[in-house]
């Protein structure tokens, strides 16, 4: 059949016009039968118009399941991530290649949605995409984390070329390509819903939640802005680091232009903060900190860690569901930012005072550049001429999810190396922060062949703990959930809520397993150790009976000691007492006189504390309470150990505190696996420093008394007694009933000055002795 010339010409002109018309392209990557997000084009590897892949290996499609809400019966890590049509499926590849998008010549904005793979936990996903000179990348572990990447590139005659590379595997859930002229409209229509789902929740679930105003957030009226502030479009203000700067909160007039100053001790860390309240939008903000210069010396800029405070949507408590608000939380490494009018930006400067820093006054600046306009913030810092000592009796630990356990299941070399690096980086961070213990575990199971005991995994953990000085005490969790299920055919319920008594053989296995571990521990000198069979038991008869008999089974082994997270003030737990060596309560519920007597009793009983009210069971802003708990509060309580749950917790996406049955909290991780601290974590660290000041003055007082410096020793004793009477006695230090933030620093400075005075007196006495 012959076609007319006019028809062919018309088709050709229409096709040419189609090629020349730039349009927004939205591809939902998956398989031939996976769901497609409305408005998107189904993208199947090798079968999608306008997409061509060239590489050593083909792209693969994978489809998962759509999960729009949680099933309470599968709460926690076992629950799949929340997904929709866009995030439930994806392409993957483990080599890389070139993806060409058939678009007309011109400039394009490209968004790549990657993650929510529902793959195994130990897989580390790694993606780098380059388009001409522009590049973007993401690296993250697990099955539920997700990223939205963005870059701008130029399409040539043969289309827009995206170069993909990976060191393990990459996933691509969606690809959106928009002409530069239509990028803002595409952002609003197509990208904003993705950002909303990643930052908060999918629309179906978000409808069930309510954004609220935190009752403890102060509401300050707008100050009367000066002509200078209005003209430059922002105000600089200073607020003590332990007091939150909320995202859309006005500063007080007395905070605007307030001096930024602090003091520190060689070998310790001190915090300075500066905040910007923008009166209009700024496209680019940058910051650089200078050296801190003294009379004849300096603290280099490299010793000042510059970060900014990232706001996160959080719940009032990690177990709460249904309400949320934005809180200041994560201390992100600094990079250039945009500013929206009315949203504060807080700079967080951690001054790590060099161990050889000379005492004296240092000055420097934080130089800010907002859309090309400079602003200088003067910094004043004083270094004291003392060294602090640490109380060797104190244990600062935390529950911990060992990255090495993930490494064992990692499917490729890059993933294994990533988990190894994460382990080393986190343990170094724990050590630098003042921690000296971690909760670990030992492993055994009952099989058809008999009881199997596996000491090898813990021995590897122990080698890491010793390498980083985190082995002051060993708390060894026993895997009794699995053993209980073997004998009873079901789990004992959360916190042993519904746990009928298992047969005698269950407890015999507990004793046998502990006996085997003790043989290895004694032979290989594991160190001081405690076995914990269960965690936070309920107060009902089921839980109490099961826990009591389990403790008794452990104590059947000569020399085996026990530990339990249970409050001795609770009447239902009194039957545990004959079988417990360590009571670990969440509050400081035992009077310090009783704590002191227990240390000297025979047999010795210890009282520890796991202050979860400062770690997870809050909205991430009880920073002042964290400092008090780890410093003056611990000193006043008489307790010697703090060991909360947990260093890092996230169910799926560490950058979304709402997307799991429980909330995330604790230290975050960079793409490389390095730790990113939070304001709360730094509060713990500062509290420990308060405690070292108290302990150092006590030791100096003893040295002064020994040296015959009676007046100096008596002055130190009076100061310590006065501070002891100052400390508010509370079972839980959270945010109420404590000193002002500035009072902490004033008291620390008084301690530092008293230590300096005794040091000078001791030095003079020593010099007189030589003469």
XYZ file of C-alpha atoms in Angstrom:
771
model
C 0.000 0.000 0.000
C 1.450 3.359 -1.075
C 1.490 6.321 1.348
C 1.154 9.850 0.042
C 4.134 12.179 0.123
C 2.041 14.710 2.005
C 1.186 12.166 4.748
C 4.810 11.052 5.180
C 5.968 14.668 5.319
C 3.322 15.440 7.947
C 4.384 12.504 10.126
C 8.020 13.507 9.789
C 7.344 17.127 10.768
C 5.235 16.006 13.740
C 8.032 13.698 14.959
C 10.609 16.464 14.564
C 8.415 18.833 16.549
C 8.039 16.133 19.226
C 11.808 15.794 19.513
C 12.273 19.552 19.751
C 9.653 20.000 22.467
C 11.306 19.673 25.884
C 9.016 18.102 28.468
C 9.228 16.799 32.033
C 9.866 13.043 32.011
C 9.005 10.905 35.054
C 10.065 7.254 35.086
C 9.015 4.725 37.737
C 11.729 2.061 37.579
C 10.716 -1.513 38.224
C 9.490 -4.628 36.480
C 6.889 -5.323 33.817
C 4.224 -6.116 36.420
C 5.194 -3.932 39.414
C 2.905 -1.033 40.433
C 3.375 2.353 38.743
C 2.988 5.707 40.460
C 0.204 7.748 38.778
C 1.635 10.253 36.329
C 4.852 8.255 35.840
C 5.935 6.109 32.889
C 6.610 2.446 33.644
C 10.333 1.883 33.187
C 11.404 -1.712 32.511
C 15.099 -2.466 31.814
C 15.758 -2.612 28.067
C 12.120 -1.970 27.136
C 11.502 1.687 27.942
C 11.171 4.313 25.262
C 13.547 7.280 25.700
C 15.885 5.306 27.994
C 18.880 3.350 26.707
C 21.369 1.509 28.913
C 24.919 0.665 27.848
C 27.182 -1.249 30.191
C 29.061 -4.445 30.870
C 26.015 -5.867 32.602
C 22.339 -5.307 32.068
C 20.075 -3.500 34.467
C 17.830 -5.742 36.571
C 14.324 -4.953 37.738
C 13.129 -5.910 41.196
C 9.686 -5.566 42.745
C 8.950 -5.560 46.453
C 5.749 -5.060 48.378
C 3.751 -1.930 49.107
C 3.455 -1.293 52.846
C 1.444 1.809 53.699
C 1.139 1.360 57.464
C 2.589 -0.728 60.287
C 1.415 -4.030 61.635
C 1.868 -3.791 65.440
C 2.578 -7.529 65.584
C 5.723 -6.929 63.505
C 6.935 -3.780 65.227
C 10.606 -2.906 65.300
C 13.424 -4.067 63.039
C 11.352 -6.936 61.637
C 8.804 -4.639 60.068
C 9.304 -3.803 56.376
C 9.808 -0.151 55.439
C 6.802 1.914 54.434
C 6.576 2.003 50.634
C 4.346 3.211 47.821
C 4.191 2.613 44.065
C 7.396 4.595 43.551
C 9.520 3.107 46.308
C 8.376 -0.530 46.206
C 10.338 -1.362 43.031
C 13.596 -0.359 41.369
C 16.393 -1.151 38.974
C 19.715 -2.451 40.246
C 23.157 -3.119 38.865
C 26.538 -3.988 40.377
C 28.927 -2.576 37.746
C 27.658 0.693 36.307
C 27.207 2.019 32.805
C 25.623 4.836 30.823
C 21.937 5.679 30.814
C 20.969 7.919 27.890
C 17.726 9.879 28.094
C 16.328 10.821 24.674
C 15.643 14.553 25.061
C 16.334 17.582 22.858
C 19.537 19.539 23.332
C 19.599 21.877 26.298
C 20.050 22.197 30.062
C 18.159 19.836 32.357
C 17.559 19.306 36.046
C 17.756 15.633 36.996
C 16.456 13.960 40.149
C 17.293 10.365 41.061
C 15.383 8.552 43.781
C 17.347 5.650 45.265
C 16.700 3.294 48.183
C 13.841 1.497 49.996
C 15.200 -1.717 48.509
C 13.747 -4.215 51.022
C 17.030 -6.121 50.460
C 19.112 -7.607 53.267
C 20.256 -5.432 56.166
C 23.990 -5.863 55.547
C 23.993 -4.725 51.916
C 25.637 -1.324 51.454
C 24.277 0.525 48.424
C 26.633 2.821 46.578
C 25.747 5.103 43.678
C 27.598 7.835 41.825
C 26.046 9.605 38.848
C 27.908 12.035 36.616
C 26.601 14.249 33.826
C 29.381 16.289 32.266
C 31.097 18.165 35.107
C 28.206 17.702 37.537
C 28.095 14.708 39.865
C 26.106 13.412 42.810
C 26.419 10.333 45.007
C 24.958 8.385 47.892
C 26.141 5.464 50.032
C 23.943 3.866 52.664
C 23.266 0.469 54.232
C 20.162 -1.607 54.718
C 16.812 -2.094 53.136
C 14.870 1.006 54.130
C 17.065 4.088 53.770
C 16.422 6.289 50.754
C 17.910 9.372 49.087
C 16.789 11.942 46.571
C 19.759 13.100 44.490
C 19.871 16.106 42.194
C 22.166 17.450 39.489
C 22.053 19.713 36.443
C 23.418 18.580 33.073
C 23.465 19.376 29.390
C 21.967 17.168 26.674
C 23.728 16.976 23.319
C 22.455 15.841 19.948
C 22.342 12.248 21.128
C 20.507 13.002 24.364
C 21.312 13.407 28.050
C 23.999 10.978 29.207
C 24.100 9.871 32.840
C 27.215 7.907 33.839
C 26.462 5.427 36.649
C 29.163 3.794 38.789
C 29.153 1.741 41.971
C 31.519 -0.016 44.349
C 28.907 -2.603 45.337
C 25.332 -2.265 44.008
C 23.164 0.679 43.156
C 19.387 1.011 43.064
C 17.294 3.411 41.030
C 13.627 3.730 42.032
C 12.708 6.728 39.925
C 14.188 9.211 37.466
C 12.754 12.671 36.824
C 14.210 14.885 34.082
C 12.998 18.467 33.575
C 14.157 21.256 31.249
C 15.905 23.952 33.263
C 13.116 26.421 32.456
C 10.521 24.077 33.992
C 12.614 22.874 36.931
C 10.796 24.903 39.590
C 7.406 23.705 38.389
C 8.685 20.099 38.322
C 10.052 20.525 41.828
C 6.642 21.589 43.103
C 4.608 18.949 41.253
C 6.799 15.842 41.226
C 9.661 16.242 43.697
C 7.902 17.772 46.697
C 5.736 14.653 47.259
C 8.878 12.494 47.296
C 10.600 14.831 49.763
C 7.502 14.810 51.957
C 7.389 11.012 52.047
C 11.130 10.790 52.790
C 11.073 13.516 55.450
C 7.767 12.589 57.067
C 5.517 9.771 55.881
C 3.548 8.613 52.835
C 0.271 10.580 52.529
C -1.937 7.682 53.681
C -0.045 7.328 56.954
C 0.635 11.051 57.449
C -3.123 11.696 57.555
C -3.191 9.806 60.864
C -0.542 12.061 62.417
C -0.744 15.596 63.744
C 1.963 18.242 63.865
C 1.846 19.915 67.264
C 3.664 22.672 69.111
C 5.890 21.400 71.923
C 4.647 22.697 75.240
C 8.194 23.294 76.481
C 9.237 25.521 73.573
C 9.375 29.196 74.666
C 7.513 31.577 72.375
C 9.383 34.869 72.119
C 7.833 37.929 70.442
C 9.524 39.380 67.387
C 12.121 41.932 68.480
C 12.092 45.397 66.996
C 14.633 44.989 64.216
C 17.227 47.714 63.802
C 17.683 49.513 60.490
C 21.037 47.738 60.044
C 19.489 44.295 60.600
C 16.652 45.054 58.216
C 19.028 46.365 55.556
C 21.348 43.343 55.609
C 18.449 40.913 56.024
C 19.526 38.935 59.089
C 20.385 39.093 62.780
C 23.219 37.221 64.498
C 22.547 35.973 67.999
C 24.118 33.787 70.666
C 22.375 31.357 73.010
C 24.018 28.847 75.319
C 24.661 25.578 73.479
C 22.573 23.515 75.928
C 19.461 25.626 75.286
C 17.673 24.689 72.037
C 17.327 27.136 69.157
C 14.042 26.081 67.556
C 13.589 26.420 63.792
C 11.152 29.361 63.624
C 11.747 30.906 67.020
C 12.581 34.601 67.372
C 15.747 35.471 69.297
C 15.590 37.680 72.352
C 16.972 41.195 71.934
C 19.611 40.504 74.603
C 20.826 37.494 72.564
C 21.344 39.525 69.378
C 24.959 40.615 69.154
C 25.791 38.923 72.489
C 29.490 38.010 72.813
C 30.523 34.483 71.872
C 33.056 33.299 74.402
C 34.083 30.249 76.336
C 36.885 28.574 78.227
C 38.514 25.193 78.099
C 41.148 22.889 79.495
C 43.983 21.269 77.506
C 42.901 17.885 76.197
C 39.187 18.677 76.604
C 36.365 19.910 74.343
C 34.384 23.131 74.682
C 31.392 24.305 72.641
C 30.651 27.715 71.112
C 27.508 28.486 69.144
C 26.367 31.263 66.800
C 22.930 31.515 65.180
C 21.451 33.408 62.244
C 17.846 34.541 62.117
C 17.189 35.445 58.458
C 14.694 38.179 57.641
C 14.649 37.157 53.967
C 15.727 34.242 51.788
C 19.417 33.690 51.043
C 20.568 31.538 48.139
C 23.954 30.661 49.606
C 25.474 30.855 53.077
C 29.043 29.847 53.812
C 31.151 29.914 56.966
C 34.856 29.672 57.810
C 36.412 29.653 61.272
C 39.848 31.197 61.815
C 42.719 30.176 64.078
C 42.259 31.177 67.703
C 45.331 33.294 68.382
C 46.928 33.983 71.753
C 49.814 36.212 72.810
C 52.529 33.961 71.380
C 50.649 30.843 70.358
C 47.458 29.681 68.669
C 44.811 26.985 68.527
C 44.675 26.080 64.828
C 41.394 26.237 62.949
C 41.782 22.499 62.341
C 41.129 21.998 66.087
C 37.709 23.670 65.751
C 35.076 21.310 64.350
C 32.515 23.446 62.503
C 29.012 21.977 62.173
C 25.424 23.120 61.903
C 22.367 21.905 63.787
C 19.981 19.964 61.586
C 16.285 20.145 62.374
C 14.461 16.822 62.379
C 10.810 15.878 62.635
C 10.622 13.953 65.899
C 8.112 12.387 68.246
C 7.684 13.396 71.894
C 9.013 9.956 72.832
C 10.534 7.137 70.825
C 7.477 4.937 71.412
C 4.897 7.624 70.628
C 2.974 7.534 67.366
C 0.583 10.067 65.930
C 2.192 13.398 66.890
C 5.397 15.092 65.808
C 7.212 18.426 65.597
C 10.547 19.771 64.367
C 13.425 19.753 66.814
C 17.111 20.747 66.729
C 19.112 17.537 66.914
C 21.872 16.345 64.564
C 25.244 18.135 64.332
C 25.946 17.941 60.614
C 29.372 18.602 59.053
C 29.261 22.107 57.655
C 28.578 22.700 53.978
C 27.066 25.588 52.100
C 23.406 26.110 52.838
C 20.396 28.031 51.649
C 18.370 30.032 54.130
C 14.625 30.549 54.176
C 13.237 33.674 55.802
C 12.368 33.050 59.444
C 14.169 29.685 59.811
C 17.152 29.829 62.150
C 20.548 28.392 61.297
C 22.763 27.449 64.233
C 26.521 27.002 63.912
C 28.080 24.564 66.389
C 31.820 24.978 67.004
C 33.545 22.258 69.039
C 36.946 23.486 70.226
C 39.210 20.516 70.909
C 41.846 22.221 73.031
C 45.269 20.762 72.147
C 46.946 18.910 74.994
C 49.919 21.285 74.765
C 47.892 24.504 74.535
C 49.367 27.313 76.625
C 47.139 29.010 79.168
C 45.837 32.422 78.247
C 43.335 34.362 76.178
C 42.741 33.488 72.519
C 40.765 35.382 69.896
C 39.428 34.448 66.475
C 36.476 34.882 64.141
C 33.707 33.017 62.431
C 33.469 34.556 58.982
C 30.052 34.291 57.363
C 29.225 35.029 53.753
C 25.542 35.425 52.874
C 24.960 35.856 49.147
C 28.402 37.398 48.892
C 28.042 39.713 51.875
C 30.517 39.239 54.746
C 29.757 39.209 58.450
C 32.382 38.638 61.158
C 31.553 37.085 64.523
C 34.308 37.647 67.120
C 35.237 34.597 69.208
C 36.935 34.829 72.606
C 38.355 31.755 74.283
C 40.382 31.265 77.449
C 42.574 28.233 78.124
C 43.151 27.266 81.754
C 46.537 25.987 82.871
C 45.440 22.704 84.439
C 45.001 19.047 83.551
C 41.910 17.091 84.514
C 41.899 13.587 85.974
C 39.279 10.877 85.558
C 37.712 8.929 88.401
C 38.844 5.322 87.776
C 35.768 3.974 89.575
C 33.272 5.381 87.063
C 31.823 3.377 84.199
C 30.369 5.226 81.216
C 28.918 2.788 78.730
C 26.061 2.293 76.343
C 24.100 -0.428 74.659
C 25.530 -0.933 71.203
C 24.717 -2.644 67.923
C 28.093 -3.978 66.752
C 28.720 -3.194 63.044
C 30.977 -6.234 62.847
C 27.902 -8.432 63.208
C 26.488 -6.800 60.060
C 29.842 -7.266 58.332
C 29.548 -11.025 58.696
C 26.445 -11.070 56.514
C 27.618 -8.498 53.970
C 27.375 -9.885 50.407
C 30.362 -8.143 48.780
C 33.837 -6.825 49.566
C 32.856 -3.144 49.591
C 30.005 -3.739 52.029
C 32.270 -5.723 54.337
C 34.921 -2.961 54.269
C 32.234 -0.332 54.935
C 31.002 -2.108 58.057
C 34.567 -2.629 59.249
C 35.297 1.097 58.874
C 32.046 2.004 60.618
C 33.030 -0.181 63.581
C 36.460 1.373 63.947
C 35.206 4.943 63.486
C 32.449 4.526 66.063
C 34.657 2.899 68.666
C 37.219 5.665 68.276
C 34.391 8.170 68.742
C 33.136 6.355 71.834
C 36.621 6.353 73.319
C 37.193 10.046 72.554
C 33.826 10.870 74.131
C 34.828 9.313 77.466
C 33.057 5.959 77.174
C 34.780 2.895 78.625
C 32.234 0.057 78.295
C 29.677 -1.358 75.850
C 26.879 -3.871 76.244
C 27.768 -7.029 74.325
C 26.376 -10.547 74.125
C 27.307 -14.201 74.063
C 25.630 -16.740 71.839
C 24.281 -20.254 72.316
C 21.327 -22.293 71.093
C 19.534 -25.576 71.673
C 19.432 -27.774 68.568
C 18.409 -31.347 67.888
C 22.045 -32.335 68.488
C 22.140 -30.639 71.879
C 23.261 -27.356 73.417
C 25.644 -25.400 71.152
C 27.815 -22.664 72.687
C 29.596 -20.136 70.456
C 32.251 -18.038 72.241
C 34.036 -17.056 69.022
C 31.877 -14.045 68.071
C 32.238 -12.452 71.490
C 35.992 -13.046 71.522
C 36.206 -10.948 68.362
C 34.051 -8.256 69.979
C 36.272 -8.339 73.051
C 39.393 -7.780 70.949
C 37.773 -4.615 69.532
C 36.633 -3.460 72.963
C 40.131 -3.862 74.382
C 41.688 -2.135 71.408
C 39.668 1.018 72.115
C 39.589 0.863 75.921
C 35.901 -0.071 76.087
C 36.300 -3.138 78.297
C 36.247 -1.686 81.812
C 33.372 -4.056 82.576
C 31.664 -6.590 80.318
C 27.880 -6.891 80.315
C 26.988 -10.076 78.464
C 23.414 -10.524 77.280
C 22.190 -14.114 77.074
C 20.005 -15.105 74.074
C 17.151 -16.537 76.100
C 14.342 -15.536 73.721
C 15.413 -18.260 71.296
C 15.895 -20.818 74.044
C 12.468 -20.021 75.466
C 10.890 -20.433 72.043
C 12.605 -23.827 71.627
C 10.977 -25.148 74.796
C 7.656 -23.296 74.723
C 6.983 -22.991 71.004
C 6.550 -19.225 71.159
C 8.303 -16.042 72.258
C 7.962 -14.828 75.877
C 6.454 -11.484 74.826
C 7.929 -8.020 75.070
C 9.595 -7.620 78.474
C 8.352 -11.126 79.318
C 4.771 -9.838 79.472
C 3.197 -13.245 78.890
C 5.758 -15.901 79.754
C 4.547 -19.072 81.462
C 7.267 -20.915 83.308
C 9.341 -23.145 81.004
C 10.451 -26.630 82.084
C 13.454 -27.318 84.301
C 15.511 -28.190 81.205
C 15.361 -24.538 80.117
C 17.131 -23.380 83.281
C 19.565 -26.309 83.121
C 20.583 -25.087 79.659
C 21.145 -21.567 81.018
C 23.448 -22.924 83.691
C 25.315 -25.170 81.236
C 25.837 -22.338 78.749
C 27.131 -19.905 81.376
C 29.437 -22.599 82.755
C 30.972 -23.062 79.296
C 31.434 -19.329 78.827
C 32.996 -19.021 82.264
C 35.563 -21.690 81.424
C 36.681 -19.667 78.411
C 36.487 -16.372 80.319
C 38.743 -17.593 83.130
C 41.186 -19.277 80.761
C 41.484 -16.231 78.491
C 41.106 -13.532 81.161
C 38.037 -11.770 79.806
C 37.963 -9.385 82.771
C 35.165 -8.233 85.079
C 31.885 -9.461 83.617
C 28.187 -9.757 84.353
C 25.517 -11.876 82.673
C 22.084 -10.416 81.996
C 19.366 -12.948 81.105
C 16.468 -10.546 80.414
C 15.757 -6.844 79.950
C 13.315 -4.613 81.858
C 10.908 -7.296 83.093
C 7.271 -6.470 83.674
C 5.965 -6.546 87.236
C 3.498 -9.412 86.721
C 3.935 -12.903 88.154
C 4.899 -14.437 84.790
C 7.815 -12.072 84.235
C 9.028 -11.972 87.836
C 9.084 -15.758 88.192
C 10.844 -16.313 84.877
C 13.496 -13.673 85.565
C 14.128 -14.809 89.143
C 14.655 -18.423 88.137
C 16.893 -17.369 85.232
C 19.091 -15.301 87.573
C 19.236 -18.256 89.936
C 20.325 -20.491 87.041
C 23.208 -18.157 86.185
C 24.334 -17.988 89.811
C 24.534 -21.790 89.927
C 27.882 -21.350 88.183
C 30.622 -20.502 90.730
C 31.944 -16.979 90.159
C 29.260 -15.977 87.631
C 27.792 -12.542 88.362
C 24.443 -11.129 87.288
C 23.115 -7.806 85.999
C 19.512 -6.731 85.416
C 17.778 -3.589 84.218
C 15.312 -3.402 87.083
C 14.593 -0.766 89.713
C 15.220 -2.066 93.254
C 12.631 0.412 94.543
C 9.853 -1.610 92.863
C 8.270 -4.017 95.354
C 7.636 -6.764 92.776
C 11.363 -7.138 92.153
C 12.470 -7.771 95.719
C 12.727 -11.513 95.130
C 15.595 -10.841 92.677
C 17.872 -9.516 95.419
C 19.552 -12.800 96.496
C 20.596 -13.492 92.913
C 21.698 -10.045 91.702
C 25.122 -8.415 91.745
C 24.078 -5.276 89.820
C 20.771 -3.454 89.981
C 20.493 -1.117 87.001
C 17.591 1.326 87.347
C 16.506 4.036 84.959
C 16.298 6.765 87.639
C 18.676 7.512 90.514
C 16.055 5.842 92.711
C 18.341 4.616 95.519
C 19.598 7.184 98.104
C 23.329 7.747 97.874
C 23.828 6.613 101.464
C 22.452 3.190 100.484
C 24.575 3.181 97.329
C 27.714 3.817 99.379
C 26.904 1.113 101.920
C 26.263 -1.422 99.160
C 29.764 -0.893 97.745
C 31.270 -1.815 101.106
C 28.864 -4.653 101.893
C 29.727 -8.319 101.683
C 28.746 -9.659 99.258
C 29.061 -6.429 97.325
C 26.026 -5.083 95.470
C 26.252 -2.345 92.866
C 23.660 0.197 91.761
C 23.892 1.388 88.166
C 21.690 3.670 86.094
C 20.465 3.560 82.497
C 19.172 7.118 81.910
C 16.916 6.467 78.932
C 15.066 9.676 79.800
C 18.144 11.384 78.318
C 18.511 8.909 75.464
C 15.552 8.151 73.240
C 12.675 8.531 75.659
C 12.379 12.235 74.926
C 12.018 14.633 72.008
C 15.824 15.019 71.562
C 15.944 18.478 73.220
C 16.530 17.661 76.917
C 20.172 18.575 76.432
C 20.558 20.370 79.759
C 19.242 17.295 81.583
C 21.788 15.145 79.769
C 24.641 17.339 80.994
C 23.364 17.276 84.575
C 22.863 13.491 84.524
C 26.421 12.809 83.388
C 28.105 15.400 85.600
C 26.893 17.082 88.774
C 23.844 14.827 89.056
C 25.870 11.606 88.885
C 28.362 13.002 91.420
C 25.594 13.923 93.843
C 23.739 10.595 93.410
C 26.605 8.357 94.523
C 26.065 6.074 91.512
C 29.159 5.098 89.574
C 27.809 3.782 86.284
C 25.673 5.207 83.481
C 24.786 2.838 80.676
C 21.755 3.926 78.584
C 20.071 2.425 75.569
C 21.545 3.091 72.934
C 24.455 4.694 70.988
C 22.584 4.571 67.684
C 19.108 3.362 66.842
C 17.276 3.458 63.552
C 14.827 1.057 62.038
C 15.067 1.840 58.342
C 15.964 5.375 57.291
C 18.224 7.115 59.792
C 17.119 10.509 58.410
C 13.451 9.915 59.122
C 12.426 9.642 62.781
C 8.814 8.793 61.921
C 9.068 6.017 59.350
C 9.360 3.118 61.780
C 7.164 1.689 64.490
C 9.664 3.148 66.981
C 11.465 6.460 66.591
C 15.122 6.740 65.664
C 17.591 8.543 67.912
C 21.253 8.705 68.853
C 24.358 9.205 66.768
C 23.846 9.269 62.973
C 26.306 8.128 60.265
C 27.823 9.755 57.198
C 27.811 7.999 53.841
C 31.284 6.731 54.708
C 30.124 5.284 58.022
C 31.692 7.964 60.226
C 29.682 9.050 63.291
C 27.676 12.288 63.278
C 27.007 13.347 66.879
C 23.852 14.943 68.214
C 23.459 17.806 70.666
C 22.432 15.271 73.305
C 25.571 13.197 72.790
C 27.732 16.293 73.254
C 25.811 17.059 76.451
C 26.881 13.672 77.839
C 30.468 14.537 76.979
C 30.253 17.933 78.680
C 28.684 16.379 81.759
C 31.602 13.974 82.055
C 33.937 16.980 81.911
C 32.026 18.608 84.795
C 32.562 15.375 86.709
C 36.291 15.356 85.948
C 36.540 18.911 87.312
C 34.893 17.789 90.564
C 37.112 14.706 90.842
C 40.290 16.648 90.008
C 39.593 19.225 92.723
C 39.013 16.407 95.208
C 42.380 14.836 94.306
C 44.133 18.226 94.467
C 42.574 18.787 97.890
C 44.097 15.513 99.084
C 47.481 16.451 97.608
C 47.334 19.853 99.295
C 46.539 18.264 102.657
C 49.431 15.821 102.246
C 51.762 18.719 101.380
C 50.743 20.605 104.514
C 48.763 23.245 102.614
C 45.969 23.245 105.163
C 44.320 26.491 104.092
C 44.158 25.498 100.417
C 42.831 22.034 101.253
C 40.155 23.487 103.518
C 39.067 26.009 100.874
C 38.684 23.157 98.353
C 36.676 21.101 100.836
C 34.302 23.987 101.492
C 33.816 24.562 97.757
C 33.023 20.896 97.150
C 30.626 20.832 100.079
C 28.921 23.972 98.812
C 28.538 22.512 95.335
C 27.187 19.327 96.826
C 24.487 21.319 98.585
C 23.741 23.223 95.356
C 22.966 20.189 93.224
C 19.202 19.647 92.937
C 18.421 16.073 93.982
C 16.248 14.420 91.333
C 15.701 10.839 90.278
C 15.544 11.952 86.624
C 17.209 15.067 85.300
C 15.288 16.139 82.214
C 14.542 19.856 81.858
C 12.769 21.154 84.973
C 14.055 22.094 88.404
C 17.704 22.623 87.413
C 20.168 25.482 87.106
C 20.249 27.854 84.170
C 22.641 26.826 81.365
C 25.046 29.623 82.290
C 25.165 28.431 85.908
C 26.786 25.169 84.832
C 29.637 27.080 83.215
C 29.986 29.426 86.190
C 30.322 26.487 88.578
C 32.779 24.739 86.282
C 34.851 27.914 86.065
C 34.894 28.148 89.865
C 36.184 24.576 90.024
C 38.857 25.302 87.401
C 40.050 28.385 89.301
C 40.231 26.425 92.556
C 42.293 23.696 90.868
C 44.633 26.330 89.395
C 45.083 27.925 92.830
C 46.082 24.627 94.451
C 48.409 23.802 91.541
C 50.200 27.118 92.063
C 50.463 26.487 95.779
C 51.793 22.957 95.248
C 54.294 24.253 92.711
C 55.488 26.952 95.117
C 55.788 24.438 97.947
C 57.801 22.130 95.739
C 60.086 24.984 94.734
C 60.625 25.965 98.381
C 61.466 22.347 99.158
C 64.134 22.305 96.456
C 65.685 25.517 97.807
